[in-house]
Amino acid sequence: MGVVNVTPDSFSDGGRWFTPGAAVAHGLQLLADGADVLDVGGESTRPGARRVAVDDELARVLPVVEELVDRGAVVSVDTTRAVVARAAVARGALIVNDVSGGLADEAMHAVVAETGAVYVAMHWRGHADVMDDLDDYDDVVTDVRRELAQRVDALRAAGVRDEQVVLDPGLGFAKAGSSNWPLLARLSELVADGFPVMVGASRKRFLGHLLAGPDGEPVPPLARDGATAAVTALAAAAGAWCVRVHEVAGSADAVRVAAAWRGARATSTVSTVSTVEDELPVDEDARTGWSTR
């Protein structure tokens, strides 16, 4: 999923693609670089960001969604507002990517149920201006899984079908640097809950701090793409459905590496089982004993 920020203040590339023409051109370049989906957003969710008026968000997002759909792109709308989600889906968006998981707008789940759009429900505890104060977990993986399960329950109650739902652990949202790494290291636990999982680590603060120089200053967002691609490879190998990234080419390559890695591991496992079985005595009881372990 390639990020198309139609905003003046996003943390990594705010203002670069703020006009509809620039945003569409950027989206088309991301497609050429290997993106499968374009995620169009008109409101920054960087730490400390203030909300924009709904009319401003609509004016930023809808022309870009419509044009990219006309160009053949699979489009996601990045919004926490039901009215924006409904309007974007009416113009051809197939996915609603809601960082609040429906907590920011009680009408969101009904819109998802009515439209049938794919819905990415992210783990979230509060808006950007307060989220850094909400990083309080007993065990971050257990807590995030439980709170996402509550979002799934609310979606089902609103009539949303399970096959519409994608879950996102919400890296960087109400999570300081140390809270993000367990979610990545134990991503397979979230995958095991049965829903497709999206990972959004791209250029985030915890990567900047990881790569800090001797002075302790985090590297700037544009210097975090290599680390982002490394996370992409690991997330893909752990079974993630999608990664949301700003720089697509490196992560597309990382996904290919992860796919080859997983394929080779699967082949090696089958080969090892076959070899061990072939080396067993030609005794039917022995063969039966192996096959039923």
PDB file of N, CA and C in Angstrom, residues 17 34 44-45 52 78 127 235-236 242:
ATOM      1  N   TRP A  17       2.802  16.727  -2.027  1.00  0.00           N
ATOM      2  CA  TRP A  17       1.787  16.260  -2.969  1.00  0.00           C
ATOM      3  C   TRP A  17       0.436  16.886  -2.641  1.00  0.00           C
ATOM      4  N   GLY A  34       5.522  -0.464  -7.897  1.00  0.00           N
ATOM      5  CA  GLY A  34       5.106  -1.763  -7.398  1.00  0.00           C
ATOM      6  C   GLY A  34       3.989  -1.771  -6.380  1.00  0.00           C
ATOM      7  N   SER A  44      -3.512  14.787   8.509  1.00  0.00           N
ATOM      8  CA  SER A  44      -2.339  14.213   9.153  1.00  0.00           C
ATOM      9  C   SER A  44      -2.701  13.613  10.499  1.00  0.00           C
ATOM     10  N   THR A  45      -2.116  12.459  10.802  1.00  0.00           N
ATOM     11  CA  THR A  45      -2.274  11.852  12.121  1.00  0.00           C
ATOM     12  C   THR A  45      -0.937  11.788  12.851  1.00  0.00           C
ATOM     13  N   VAL A  52      -8.475  18.705  10.937  1.00  0.00           N
ATOM     14  CA  VAL A  52      -8.871  19.655   9.897  1.00  0.00           C
ATOM     15  C   VAL A  52     -10.390  19.613   9.778  1.00  0.00           C
ATOM     16  N   ASP A  78      -7.858   7.026   3.561  1.00  0.00           N
ATOM     17  CA  ASP A  78      -7.339   7.071   4.925  1.00  0.00           C
ATOM     18  C   ASP A  78      -8.105   8.148   5.684  1.00  0.00           C
ATOM     19  N   HIS A 127      -6.870  10.664  19.727  1.00  0.00           N
ATOM     20  CA  HIS A 127      -6.406  11.487  18.604  1.00  0.00           C
ATOM     21  C   HIS A 127      -4.935  11.889  18.763  1.00  0.00           C
ATOM     22  N   ALA A 235       7.887  -8.492   8.374  1.00  0.00           N
ATOM     23  CA  ALA A 235       6.427  -8.566   8.493  1.00  0.00           C
ATOM     24  C   ALA A 235       5.852  -9.521   7.457  1.00  0.00           C
ATOM     25  N   ALA A 236       6.344  -9.447   6.235  1.00  0.00           N
ATOM     26  CA  ALA A 236       5.862 -10.349   5.188  1.00  0.00           C
ATOM     27  C   ALA A 236       6.186 -11.796   5.535  1.00  0.00           C
ATOM     28  N   CYS A 242      -0.438  -6.987   4.288  1.00  0.00           N
ATOM     29  CA  CYS A 242      -0.093  -5.756   3.579  1.00  0.00           C
ATOM     30  C   CYS A 242       0.834  -4.913   4.447  1.00  0.00           C
TER      31      CYS A 242
END
